[in-house]
């Protein structure tokens, strides 16, 4: 299975990049994992214009089954998140895109393109930190499915 984490912008701080890379490396034994960065549009005049422009970049990179991180999404536990990947695999899905929007969120077009929307809680997190959280939760999901000891 191929898993793509599609995200807006580049990680500027080394500690975030190191954490994401650690989980990316761990995931290689379960899936072909890649991080796909789209262009940040922070210089546009309004949040709506930013979401639209960033949304165009996200939509251009989506492949396969699309999981969107979204405050308005369902809030599964780790086993429920793992089940999303298992069900996709059972249906013959070969590629999953997990989307992390920019600091202003995502456009309505990106929401409509999602097969499922998932919330990691009602709190707001910096999108750089969300990369680490999403990478860790994908790793956790894979270990749950594989029955390894990581998830307790």
Tab-separated table of C-alpha atoms in Angstrom:
chain	number	residue	atom	x	y	z
A	1	UNK	CA	0.000	0.000	0.000
A	2	UNK	CA	1.138	3.536	-0.743
A	3	UNK	CA	0.432	6.239	1.821
A	4	UNK	CA	0.958	9.888	0.974
A	5	UNK	CA	0.839	12.599	3.624
A	6	UNK	CA	-0.198	15.649	1.613
A	7	UNK	CA	0.531	18.843	3.489
A	8	UNK	CA	0.838	22.584	2.951
A	9	UNK	CA	4.258	24.207	3.213
A	10	UNK	CA	7.659	23.011	4.308
A	11	UNK	CA	8.828	22.252	7.819
A	12	UNK	CA	11.191	25.012	8.869
A	13	UNK	CA	12.281	23.651	12.243
A	14	UNK	CA	14.660	20.683	12.243
A	15	UNK	CA	13.037	19.082	15.297
A	16	UNK	CA	9.665	18.741	13.500
A	17	UNK	CA	11.366	17.370	10.379
A	18	UNK	CA	13.409	14.888	12.453
A	19	UNK	CA	10.288	13.601	14.225
A	20	UNK	CA	8.359	13.145	10.964
A	21	UNK	CA	11.355	11.435	9.357
A	22	UNK	CA	11.624	9.003	12.269
A	23	UNK	CA	8.014	7.865	11.780
A	24	UNK	CA	8.423	7.813	7.993
A	25	UNK	CA	11.388	5.439	8.408
A	26	UNK	CA	9.457	3.221	10.817
A	27	UNK	CA	6.526	3.083	8.405
A	28	UNK	CA	8.604	1.763	5.513
A	29	UNK	CA	8.240	-1.794	6.813
A	30	UNK	CA	4.445	-1.503	6.479
A	31	UNK	CA	3.878	0.750	3.470
A	32	UNK	CA	5.451	2.876	0.773
A	33	UNK	CA	5.187	6.220	2.589
A	34	UNK	CA	5.855	9.678	1.199
A	35	UNK	CA	5.447	13.261	2.324
A	36	UNK	CA	4.064	15.533	-0.394
A	37	UNK	CA	4.438	19.247	0.319
A	38	UNK	CA	2.310	21.782	-1.523
A	39	UNK	CA	2.940	25.498	-1.780
A	40	UNK	CA	1.917	27.752	1.086
A	41	UNK	CA	-0.084	30.814	0.009
A	42	UNK	CA	0.328	32.941	3.136
A	43	UNK	CA	0.897	36.196	1.242
A	44	UNK	CA	-2.596	36.356	-0.221
A	45	UNK	CA	-4.856	39.025	1.304
A	46	UNK	CA	-7.610	36.919	2.932
A	47	UNK	CA	-7.909	33.544	4.653
A	48	UNK	CA	-10.499	32.506	2.046
A	49	UNK	CA	-8.106	33.326	-0.813
A	50	UNK	CA	-5.347	31.409	0.980
A	51	UNK	CA	-7.575	28.334	1.454
A	52	UNK	CA	-8.616	28.425	-2.221
A	53	UNK	CA	-5.034	28.699	-3.515
A	54	UNK	CA	-3.652	26.082	-1.135
A	55	UNK	CA	-6.645	23.879	-1.940
A	56	UNK	CA	-5.727	23.898	-5.627
A	57	UNK	CA	-2.276	22.599	-4.717
A	58	UNK	CA	-3.708	19.905	-2.452
A	59	UNK	CA	-6.260	18.739	-5.030
A	60	UNK	CA	-3.524	18.386	-7.645
A	61	UNK	CA	-1.636	15.946	-5.378
A	62	UNK	CA	-4.484	13.706	-4.206
A	63	UNK	CA	-4.481	10.055	-5.209
A	64	UNK	CA	-6.561	7.099	-4.100
A	65	UNK	CA	-8.612	7.078	-0.930
A	66	UNK	CA	-8.520	10.514	0.764
A	67	UNK	CA	-8.474	11.007	4.538
A	68	UNK	CA	-8.725	14.679	5.522
A	69	UNK	CA	-7.685	15.949	8.945
A	70	UNK	CA	-10.495	18.344	9.823
A	71	UNK	CA	-11.852	19.782	13.073
A	72	UNK	CA	-15.377	18.913	11.878
A	73	UNK	CA	-14.551	15.275	11.161
A	74	UNK	CA	-15.281	12.113	13.095
A	75	UNK	CA	-13.084	11.556	16.157
A	76	UNK	CA	-11.994	7.915	16.078
A	77	UNK	CA	-9.735	6.356	18.642
A	78	UNK	CA	-6.480	4.805	17.436
A	79	UNK	CA	-8.167	1.466	16.676
A	80	UNK	CA	-10.843	3.275	14.655
A	81	UNK	CA	-8.174	5.144	12.707
A	82	UNK	CA	-6.416	1.834	12.009
A	83	UNK	CA	-9.737	0.419	10.793
A	84	UNK	CA	-9.906	3.122	8.093
A	85	UNK	CA	-6.687	1.785	6.572
A	86	UNK	CA	-7.751	-1.852	7.002
A	87	UNK	CA	-11.125	-1.257	5.316
A	88	UNK	CA	-9.454	0.584	2.446
A	89	UNK	CA	-7.038	-2.329	1.994
A	90	UNK	CA	-9.930	-4.831	2.061
A	91	UNK	CA	-11.664	-2.852	-0.701
A	92	UNK	CA	-8.548	-3.117	-2.842
A	93	UNK	CA	-7.399	0.475	-2.381
A	94	UNK	CA	-3.704	0.654	-3.218
A	95	UNK	CA	-3.060	4.302	-2.345
A	96	UNK	CA	-4.218	6.540	0.491
A	97	UNK	CA	-3.704	10.294	0.737
A	98	UNK	CA	-3.842	11.779	4.241
A	99	UNK	CA	-4.320	15.546	4.001
A	100	UNK	CA	-3.142	18.177	6.476
A	101	UNK	CA	-4.296	21.672	5.556
A	102	UNK	CA	-2.472	24.922	6.153
A	103	UNK	CA	-2.822	27.268	9.100
A	104	UNK	CA	-6.122	28.631	7.709
A	105	UNK	CA	-7.625	25.190	7.116
A	106	UNK	CA	-8.751	23.802	3.756
A	107	UNK	CA	-11.113	24.885	1.010
A	108	UNK	CA	-14.592	23.453	0.598
A	109	UNK	CA	-13.366	21.753	-2.585
A	110	UNK	CA	-10.795	19.787	-0.570
A	111	UNK	CA	-13.489	18.815	1.961
A	112	UNK	CA	-15.689	17.550	-0.869
A	113	UNK	CA	-12.806	15.524	-2.339
A	114	UNK	CA	-12.268	13.683	0.952
A	115	UNK	CA	-13.613	10.168	1.366
A	116	UNK	CA	-13.515	10.610	5.123
A	117	UNK	CA	-12.796	13.495	7.491
A	118	UNK	CA	-10.993	12.769	10.743
A	119	UNK	CA	-10.507	15.035	13.736
A	120	UNK	CA	-7.673	14.546	16.199
A	121	UNK	CA	-9.608	16.420	18.867
A	122	UNK	CA	-11.386	19.717	19.308
A	123	UNK	CA	-8.178	21.609	20.049
A	124	UNK	CA	-6.290	23.470	17.347
A	125	UNK	CA	-2.700	22.398	16.636
A	126	UNK	CA	-0.012	24.090	14.534
A	127	UNK	CA	-0.009	22.376	11.135
A	128	UNK	CA	3.707	21.571	11.605
A	129	UNK	CA	2.897	19.616	14.775
A	130	UNK	CA	-0.004	17.904	12.979
A	131	UNK	CA	2.519	16.323	10.618
A	132	UNK	CA	4.189	14.631	13.565
A	133	UNK	CA	0.846	13.605	15.085
A	134	UNK	CA	-0.463	12.237	11.780
A	135	UNK	CA	2.773	10.358	11.027
A	136	UNK	CA	2.751	8.823	14.516
A	137	UNK	CA	-0.921	7.853	14.269
A	138	UNK	CA	-0.420	6.247	10.852
A	139	UNK	CA	2.493	4.292	12.332
A	140	UNK	CA	0.325	3.326	15.315
A	141	UNK	CA	-2.465	2.263	12.919
A	142	UNK	CA	-0.076	0.025	11.000
A	143	UNK	CA	1.232	-1.571	14.204
A	144	UNK	CA	-2.329	-2.170	15.435
A	145	UNK	CA	-3.163	-3.918	12.162
A	146	UNK	CA	0.059	-5.941	12.322
A	147	UNK	CA	-0.502	-6.865	15.973
A	148	UNK	CA	2.860	-5.554	17.162
A	149	UNK	CA	3.538	-4.349	20.707
A	150	UNK	CA	3.809	-0.594	19.953
A	151	UNK	CA	0.146	0.161	20.743
A	152	UNK	CA	-0.729	-0.622	24.347
